[in-house]
Amino acid sequence: KAGVTQTPRYLIKTRGQQVTLSCSPISGHRSVSWYQQTPGQGLQFLFEYFSETQRNKGNFPGRFSGRQFSNSRSEMNVSTLELGDSALYLCASSLDSWEKLFFGSGTQLSVL
Amino acid sequence: QQQVKQSPQSLIVQKGGISIINCAYENTAFDYFPWYQQFPGKGPALLIAIRPDVSEKKEGRFTISFNKSAKQFSLHIMDSQPGDSATYFCAASEEGAGKSTFGDGTTLTVKP
């Protein structure tokens, strides 16, 4: 079974721009969660989608949004980028989000 | 009350030694406690997990010890190998909450 695929692997943007990250979950997994990983804050939960519906949301500003498509693929969007948004963004898929998470390799976002 | 505290931040062990990483939680509603292993450039990968109705779980060289009354759990790596050098995260989740709460991570270095 193919693992979780995240694209792109690296992104460099400037402040004020917008970015979209993509995640393809493991086949059969309907839950997709997004996490932000930074050296200072560890892994922080952004949001979780299940069957195209956002079920849970973390404590991030409204500039962070996401969606899930009928094939379970998910996208995450960050608008009006700030320097502090520089981080590794990880997508995780699971059968149900509170149990075993299978992570992708992440998208490393650098905001200049 | 969602916090999971992990220690130590870094750990150096000789090859063949025992590595021990500890975590403490506050939310008594947590009912799933996984450990993830992360290598540079990769996303975290599930290593081993335990539920609170069990005090210990062993898989190969990896053991989780769980103390429900103390709200603590720990990862023991027996016969540590240089290939075990990675960052380890403990996590906790609650059925229906839709997210995992992660510790800040422990960087393990196993010296040959």
PDB file of C-alpha atoms in Angstrom:
ATOM      1  CA  LYS A   1       0.000   0.000   0.000  1.00  0.00           C
ATOM      2  CA  ALA A   2       1.352   3.423  -0.882  1.00  0.00           C
ATOM      3  CA  GLY A   3       1.996   5.753   2.025  1.00  0.00           C
ATOM      4  CA  VAL A   4       0.875   9.311   2.583  1.00  0.00           C
ATOM      5  CA  THR A   5       2.102  11.600  -0.185  1.00  0.00           C
ATOM      6  CA  GLN A   6       2.630  15.304   0.342  1.00  0.00           C
ATOM      7  CA  THR A   7       3.489  17.820  -2.349  1.00  0.00           C
ATOM      8  CA  PRO A   8       5.461  19.890  -2.806  1.00  0.00           C
ATOM      9  CA  ARG A   9       8.369  18.795  -0.646  1.00  0.00           C
ATOM     10  CA  TYR A  10       9.803  22.296  -0.323  1.00  0.00           C
ATOM     11  CA  LEU A  11       8.340  25.753  -0.796  1.00  0.00           C
ATOM     12  CA  ILE A  12       9.836  29.213  -0.546  1.00  0.00           C
ATOM     13  CA  LYS A  13       7.437  32.138  -0.378  1.00  0.00           C
ATOM     14  CA  THR A  14       7.575  35.774   0.640  1.00  0.00           C
ATOM     15  CA  ARG A  15       5.511  37.539   3.268  1.00  0.00           C
ATOM     16  CA  GLY A  16       1.985  38.341   2.190  1.00  0.00           C
ATOM     17  CA  GLN A  17       1.774  35.586  -0.375  1.00  0.00           C
ATOM     18  CA  GLN A  18      -0.557  32.606  -0.257  1.00  0.00           C
ATOM     19  CA  VAL A  19       0.322  28.920  -0.427  1.00  0.00           C
ATOM     20  CA  THR A  20      -1.510  25.646  -1.013  1.00  0.00           C
ATOM     21  CA  LEU A  21      -0.185  22.305   0.170  1.00  0.00           C
ATOM     22  CA  SER A  22      -1.484  18.950  -0.981  1.00  0.00           C
ATOM     23  CA  CYS A  23      -1.878  15.585   0.731  1.00  0.00           C
ATOM     24  CA  SER A  24      -2.904  12.201  -0.643  1.00  0.00           C
ATOM     25  CA  PRO A  25      -3.804   9.791   2.173  1.00  0.00           C
ATOM     26  CA  ILE A  26      -3.394   6.044   2.301  1.00  0.00           C
ATOM     27  CA  SER A  27      -6.054   4.308   0.244  1.00  0.00           C
ATOM     28  CA  GLY A  28      -9.081   3.584   2.411  1.00  0.00           C
ATOM     29  CA  HIS A  29      -8.284   6.212   5.028  1.00  0.00           C
ATOM     30  CA  ARG A  30     -11.002   8.821   5.287  1.00  0.00           C
ATOM     31  CA  SER A  31      -9.462  10.958   8.029  1.00  0.00           C
ATOM     32  CA  VAL A  32      -6.789  13.498   7.160  1.00  0.00           C
ATOM     33  CA  SER A  33      -5.154  15.668   9.826  1.00  0.00           C
ATOM     34  CA  TRP A  34      -2.694  18.498   9.428  1.00  0.00           C
ATOM     35  CA  TYR A  35       0.031  19.395  11.902  1.00  0.00           C
ATOM     36  CA  GLN A  36       2.582  22.189  12.017  1.00  0.00           C
ATOM     37  CA  GLN A  37       6.029  21.226  13.264  1.00  0.00           C
ATOM     38  CA  THR A  38       8.540  23.824  14.424  1.00  0.00           C
ATOM     39  CA  PRO A  39      11.640  23.462  16.594  1.00  0.00           C
ATOM     40  CA  GLY A  40      10.188  25.668  19.305  1.00  0.00           C
ATOM     41  CA  GLN A  41       6.555  24.524  19.358  1.00  0.00           C
ATOM     42  CA  GLY A  42       6.776  20.844  18.444  1.00  0.00           C
ATOM     43  CA  LEU A  43       3.801  19.329  16.640  1.00  0.00           C
ATOM     44  CA  GLN A  44       0.717  21.511  16.743  1.00  0.00           C
ATOM     45  CA  PHE A  45      -2.671  20.339  15.487  1.00  0.00           C
ATOM     46  CA  LEU A  46      -4.165  22.464  12.715  1.00  0.00           C
ATOM     47  CA  PHE A  47      -7.359  20.668  11.664  1.00  0.00           C
ATOM     48  CA  GLU A  48      -8.854  17.344  10.737  1.00  0.00           C
ATOM     49  CA  TYR A  49     -11.136  16.333   7.913  1.00  0.00           C
ATOM     50  CA  PHE A  50     -13.281  13.233   7.668  1.00  0.00           C
ATOM     51  CA  SER A  51     -15.396  12.462   4.629  1.00  0.00           C
ATOM     52  CA  GLU A  52     -15.012  16.017   3.291  1.00  0.00           C
ATOM     53  CA  THR A  53     -16.110  17.626   6.582  1.00  0.00           C
ATOM     54  CA  GLN A  54     -13.898  19.524   8.976  1.00  0.00           C
ATOM     55  CA  ARG A  55     -14.467  17.771  12.286  1.00  0.00           C
ATOM     56  CA  ASN A  56     -11.875  19.418  14.460  1.00  0.00           C
ATOM     57  CA  LYS A  57      -9.818  22.583  14.438  1.00  0.00           C
ATOM     58  CA  GLY A  58      -6.783  23.680  16.417  1.00  0.00           C
ATOM     59  CA  ASN A  59      -5.900  27.113  17.705  1.00  0.00           C
ATOM     60  CA  PHE A  60      -4.621  28.696  14.524  1.00  0.00           C
ATOM     61  CA  PRO A  61      -5.797  31.937  12.908  1.00  0.00           C
ATOM     62  CA  GLY A  62      -8.310  31.953  10.092  1.00  0.00           C
ATOM     63  CA  ARG A  63      -5.481  32.414   7.572  1.00  0.00           C
ATOM     64  CA  PHE A  64      -5.048  28.657   7.840  1.00  0.00           C
ATOM     65  CA  SER A  65      -7.752  26.715   6.064  1.00  0.00           C
ATOM     66  CA  GLY A  66      -8.210  23.384   4.410  1.00  0.00           C
ATOM     67  CA  ARG A  67     -10.536  21.153   2.521  1.00  0.00           C
ATOM     68  CA  GLN A  68     -10.976  17.521   1.618  1.00  0.00           C
ATOM     69  CA  PHE A  69     -12.175  16.109  -1.648  1.00  0.00           C
ATOM     70  CA  SER A  70     -14.429  13.130  -2.312  1.00  0.00           C
ATOM     71  CA  ASN A  71     -11.379  10.918  -2.962  1.00  0.00           C
ATOM     72  CA  SER A  72     -10.073  11.867   0.539  1.00  0.00           C
ATOM     73  CA  ARG A  73      -7.228  13.959  -0.849  1.00  0.00           C
ATOM     74  CA  SER A  74      -6.775  17.113   1.153  1.00  0.00           C
ATOM     75  CA  GLU A  75      -5.364  20.568   0.628  1.00  0.00           C
ATOM     76  CA  MET A  76      -4.249  23.117   3.142  1.00  0.00           C
ATOM     77  CA  ASN A  77      -4.093  26.826   2.372  1.00  0.00           C
ATOM     78  CA  VAL A  78      -2.292  29.596   4.198  1.00  0.00           C
ATOM     79  CA  SER A  79      -3.061  33.152   3.144  1.00  0.00           C
ATOM     80  CA  THR A  80      -1.154  36.345   3.872  1.00  0.00           C
ATOM     81  CA  LEU A  81       1.971  34.472   4.892  1.00  0.00           C
ATOM     82  CA  GLU A  82       3.982  35.666   7.876  1.00  0.00           C
ATOM     83  CA  LEU A  83       7.590  34.899   8.785  1.00  0.00           C
ATOM     84  CA  GLY A  84       6.358  32.802  11.701  1.00  0.00           C
ATOM     85  CA  ASP A  85       4.558  30.454   9.334  1.00  0.00           C
ATOM     86  CA  SER A  86       7.894  28.942   8.356  1.00  0.00           C
ATOM     87  CA  ALA A  87       7.602  25.320   9.439  1.00  0.00           C
ATOM     88  CA  LEU A  88       7.291  21.720   8.371  1.00  0.00           C
ATOM     89  CA  TYR A  89       3.653  20.997   7.590  1.00  0.00           C
ATOM     90  CA  LEU A  90       2.726  17.384   8.123  1.00  0.00           C
ATOM     91  CA  CYS A  91      -0.290  15.555   6.879  1.00  0.00           C
ATOM     92  CA  ALA A  92      -1.445  12.382   8.578  1.00  0.00           C
ATOM     93  CA  SER A  93      -4.060   9.924   7.470  1.00  0.00           C
ATOM     94  CA  SER A  94      -5.876   7.373   9.568  1.00  0.00           C
ATOM     95  CA  LEU A  95      -8.934   5.217   9.694  1.00  0.00           C
ATOM     96  CA  ASP A  96     -10.105   7.474  12.504  1.00  0.00           C
ATOM     97  CA  SER A  97      -8.127  10.470  13.668  1.00  0.00           C
ATOM     98  CA  TRP A  98      -7.748   9.630  17.315  1.00  0.00           C
ATOM     99  CA  GLU A  99      -5.799   6.453  16.772  1.00  0.00           C
ATOM    100  CA  LYS A 100      -2.846   5.412  14.608  1.00  0.00           C
ATOM    101  CA  LEU A 101      -1.648   8.276  12.475  1.00  0.00           C
ATOM    102  CA  PHE A 102       0.349   7.681   9.317  1.00  0.00           C
ATOM    103  CA  PHE A 103       2.374  10.744   8.441  1.00  0.00           C
ATOM    104  CA  GLY A 104       3.726  11.958   5.143  1.00  0.00           C
ATOM    105  CA  SER A 105       7.237  13.376   4.861  1.00  0.00           C
ATOM    106  CA  GLY A 106       5.855  16.890   5.065  1.00  0.00           C
ATOM    107  CA  THR A 107       6.174  20.123   3.157  1.00  0.00           C
ATOM    108  CA  GLN A 108       8.949  22.399   4.366  1.00  0.00           C
ATOM    109  CA  LEU A 109       7.691  25.965   4.002  1.00  0.00           C
ATOM    110  CA  SER A 110      10.087  28.882   4.254  1.00  0.00           C
ATOM    111  CA  VAL A 111       8.664  32.394   4.356  1.00  0.00           C
ATOM    112  CA  LEU A 112      11.163  35.151   3.529  1.00  0.00           C
TER     113      LEU A 112
ATOM    114  CA  GLN B   1      -5.245  20.380  30.397  1.00  0.00           C
ATOM    115  CA  GLN B   2      -4.411  19.084  26.952  1.00  0.00           C
ATOM    116  CA  GLN B   3      -0.681  19.249  27.557  1.00  0.00           C
ATOM    117  CA  VAL B   4       1.668  16.297  27.379  1.00  0.00           C
ATOM    118  CA  LYS B   5       5.045  16.883  29.019  1.00  0.00           C
ATOM    119  CA  GLN B   6       8.019  14.909  27.735  1.00  0.00           C
ATOM    120  CA  SER B   7      11.501  14.494  29.165  1.00  0.00           C
ATOM    121  CA  PRO B   8      14.383  14.557  28.661  1.00  0.00           C
ATOM    122  CA  GLN B   9      14.789  16.909  25.735  1.00  0.00           C
ATOM    123  CA  SER B  10      17.886  15.039  24.591  1.00  0.00           C
ATOM    124  CA  LEU B  11      19.485  11.751  25.515  1.00  0.00           C
ATOM    125  CA  ILE B  12      22.848  10.160  24.746  1.00  0.00           C
ATOM    126  CA  VAL B  13      23.221   6.426  25.275  1.00  0.00           C
ATOM    127  CA  GLN B  14      25.975   3.964  24.508  1.00  0.00           C
ATOM    128  CA  LYS B  15      25.318   1.141  22.090  1.00  0.00           C
ATOM    129  CA  GLY B  16      23.724  -1.747  23.943  1.00  0.00           C
ATOM    130  CA  GLY B  17      22.378   0.468  26.706  1.00  0.00           C
ATOM    131  CA  ILE B  18      18.806   1.209  27.712  1.00  0.00           C
ATOM    132  CA  SER B  19      17.139   4.432  26.577  1.00  0.00           C
ATOM    133  CA  ILE B  20      14.278   5.720  28.698  1.00  0.00           C
ATOM    134  CA  ILE B  21      11.966   8.578  27.744  1.00  0.00           C
ATOM    135  CA  ASN B  22       9.181   9.767  29.994  1.00  0.00           C
ATOM    136  CA  CYS B  23       5.867  11.521  29.443  1.00  0.00           C
ATOM    137  CA  ALA B  24       3.218  12.886  31.763  1.00  0.00           C
ATOM    138  CA  TYR B  25      -0.298  13.971  30.953  1.00  0.00           C
ATOM    139  CA  GLU B  26      -3.123  15.759  32.730  1.00  0.00           C
ATOM    140  CA  ASN B  27      -6.281  14.942  30.825  1.00  0.00           C
ATOM    141  CA  THR B  28      -7.728  11.760  32.307  1.00  0.00           C
ATOM    142  CA  ALA B  29      -9.982  11.379  29.261  1.00  0.00           C
ATOM    143  CA  PHE B  30      -7.003  10.382  27.120  1.00  0.00           C
ATOM    144  CA  ASP B  31      -7.329   6.735  26.190  1.00  0.00           C
ATOM    145  CA  TYR B  32      -4.673   6.085  23.564  1.00  0.00           C
ATOM    146  CA  PHE B  33      -0.950   6.666  24.094  1.00  0.00           C
ATOM    147  CA  PRO B  34       1.345   6.190  21.089  1.00  0.00           C
ATOM    148  CA  TRP B  35       5.032   6.789  20.574  1.00  0.00           C
ATOM    149  CA  TYR B  36       6.337   8.055  17.259  1.00  0.00           C
ATOM    150  CA  GLN B  37       9.858   7.928  15.854  1.00  0.00           C
ATOM    151  CA  GLN B  38      11.064  10.584  13.453  1.00  0.00           C
ATOM    152  CA  PHE B  39      14.220  10.583  11.351  1.00  0.00           C
ATOM    153  CA  PRO B  40      15.547  13.767   9.726  1.00  0.00           C
ATOM    154  CA  GLY B  41      13.660  14.630   6.575  1.00  0.00           C
ATOM    155  CA  LYS B  42      10.829  12.221   7.352  1.00  0.00           C
ATOM    156  CA  GLY B  43       7.487  12.450   9.054  1.00  0.00           C
ATOM    157  CA  PRO B  44       6.900  10.728  12.402  1.00  0.00           C
ATOM    158  CA  ALA B  45       6.207   7.002  12.219  1.00  0.00           C
ATOM    159  CA  LEU B  46       4.162   5.072  14.763  1.00  0.00           C
ATOM    160  CA  LEU B  47       6.451   2.901  16.873  1.00  0.00           C
ATOM    161  CA  ILE B  48       4.261   1.404  19.576  1.00  0.00           C
ATOM    162  CA  ALA B  49       1.065   2.363  21.409  1.00  0.00           C
ATOM    163  CA  ILE B  50      -0.794   1.451  24.564  1.00  0.00           C
ATOM    164  CA  ARG B  51      -4.263   1.853  26.038  1.00  0.00           C
ATOM    165  CA  PRO B  52      -4.816   2.627  29.736  1.00  0.00           C
ATOM    166  CA  ASP B  53      -6.216  -0.798  30.588  1.00  0.00           C
ATOM    167  CA  VAL B  54      -2.728  -2.281  30.174  1.00  0.00           C
ATOM    168  CA  SER B  55       0.325  -1.443  32.314  1.00  0.00           C
ATOM    169  CA  GLU B  56       2.966  -2.590  29.877  1.00  0.00           C
ATOM    170  CA  LYS B  57       3.324  -3.442  26.216  1.00  0.00           C
ATOM    171  CA  LYS B  58       6.397  -4.858  24.540  1.00  0.00           C
ATOM    172  CA  GLU B  59       7.261  -5.056  20.862  1.00  0.00           C
ATOM    173  CA  GLY B  60      10.748  -6.319  20.175  1.00  0.00           C
ATOM    174  CA  ARG B  61      13.254  -4.011  21.866  1.00  0.00           C
ATOM    175  CA  PHE B  62      10.600  -1.354  22.558  1.00  0.00           C
ATOM    176  CA  THR B  63       8.460  -1.339  25.709  1.00  0.00           C
ATOM    177  CA  ILE B  64       5.841   1.107  26.942  1.00  0.00           C
ATOM    178  CA  SER B  65       5.246   1.261  30.677  1.00  0.00           C
ATOM    179  CA  PHE B  66       2.007   2.930  31.740  1.00  0.00           C
ATOM    180  CA  ASN B  67       1.088   4.221  35.204  1.00  0.00           C
ATOM    181  CA  LYS B  68      -2.530   5.324  35.173  1.00  0.00           C
ATOM    182  CA  SER B  69      -2.629   6.611  38.758  1.00  0.00           C
ATOM    183  CA  ALA B  70       0.453   8.770  38.213  1.00  0.00           C
ATOM    184  CA  LYS B  71      -0.686   9.793  34.718  1.00  0.00           C
ATOM    185  CA  GLN B  72       2.689   8.890  33.321  1.00  0.00           C
ATOM    186  CA  PHE B  73       3.995   6.621  30.607  1.00  0.00           C
ATOM    187  CA  SER B  74       7.453   5.871  29.339  1.00  0.00           C
ATOM    188  CA  LEU B  75       9.284   4.325  26.421  1.00  0.00           C
ATOM    189  CA  HIS B  76      12.136   1.924  27.056  1.00  0.00           C
ATOM    190  CA  ILE B  77      14.490   0.972  24.247  1.00  0.00           C
ATOM    191  CA  MET B  78      16.535  -2.077  25.173  1.00  0.00           C
ATOM    192  CA  ASP B  79      19.902  -2.843  23.572  1.00  0.00           C
ATOM    193  CA  SER B  80      19.921   0.597  21.937  1.00  0.00           C
ATOM    194  CA  GLN B  81      21.545   0.716  18.489  1.00  0.00           C
ATOM    195  CA  PRO B  82      23.018   3.601  16.470  1.00  0.00           C
ATOM    196  CA  GLY B  83      20.130   3.117  14.030  1.00  0.00           C
ATOM    197  CA  ASP B  84      17.755   4.086  16.854  1.00  0.00           C
ATOM    198  CA  SER B  85      19.193   7.610  16.800  1.00  0.00           C
ATOM    199  CA  ALA B  86      16.151   9.749  16.037  1.00  0.00           C
ATOM    200  CA  THR B  87      13.627  12.064  17.644  1.00  0.00           C
ATOM    201  CA  TYR B  88      10.921  10.361  19.678  1.00  0.00           C
ATOM    202  CA  PHE B  89       7.528  11.870  20.413  1.00  0.00           C
ATOM    203  CA  CYS B  90       4.984  10.668  22.879  1.00  0.00           C
ATOM    204  CA  ALA B  91       1.365  11.535  22.205  1.00  0.00           C
ATOM    205  CA  ALA B  92      -2.058  11.133  23.733  1.00  0.00           C
ATOM    206  CA  SER B  93      -5.512  11.191  22.257  1.00  0.00           C
ATOM    207  CA  GLU B  94      -9.119  10.796  23.233  1.00  0.00           C
ATOM    208  CA  GLU B  95     -11.760   8.992  21.218  1.00  0.00           C
ATOM    209  CA  GLY B  96     -13.919  11.543  19.463  1.00  0.00           C
ATOM    210  CA  ALA B  97     -11.560  14.459  20.059  1.00  0.00           C
ATOM    211  CA  GLY B  98     -10.170  14.118  16.567  1.00  0.00           C
ATOM    212  CA  LYS B  99      -6.584  15.001  17.326  1.00  0.00           C
ATOM    213  CA  SER B 100      -3.438  13.835  19.040  1.00  0.00           C
ATOM    214  CA  THR B 101      -1.563  15.961  21.541  1.00  0.00           C
ATOM    215  CA  PHE B 102       2.182  15.556  21.234  1.00  0.00           C
ATOM    216  CA  GLY B 103       5.052  15.969  23.645  1.00  0.00           C
ATOM    217  CA  ASP B 104       7.900  18.240  22.590  1.00  0.00           C
ATOM    218  CA  GLY B 105      10.135  15.375  21.514  1.00  0.00           C
ATOM    219  CA  THR B 106      13.359  13.737  22.692  1.00  0.00           C
ATOM    220  CA  THR B 107      16.423  13.600  20.498  1.00  0.00           C
ATOM    221  CA  LEU B 108      18.143  10.276  21.088  1.00  0.00           C
ATOM    222  CA  THR B 109      21.747   9.706  20.095  1.00  0.00           C
ATOM    223  CA  VAL B 110      23.153   6.211  20.419  1.00  0.00           C
ATOM    224  CA  LYS B 111      26.950   6.195  20.349  1.00  0.00           C
ATOM    225  CA  PRO B 112      28.720   3.188  18.816  1.00  0.00           C
TER     226      PRO B 112
END
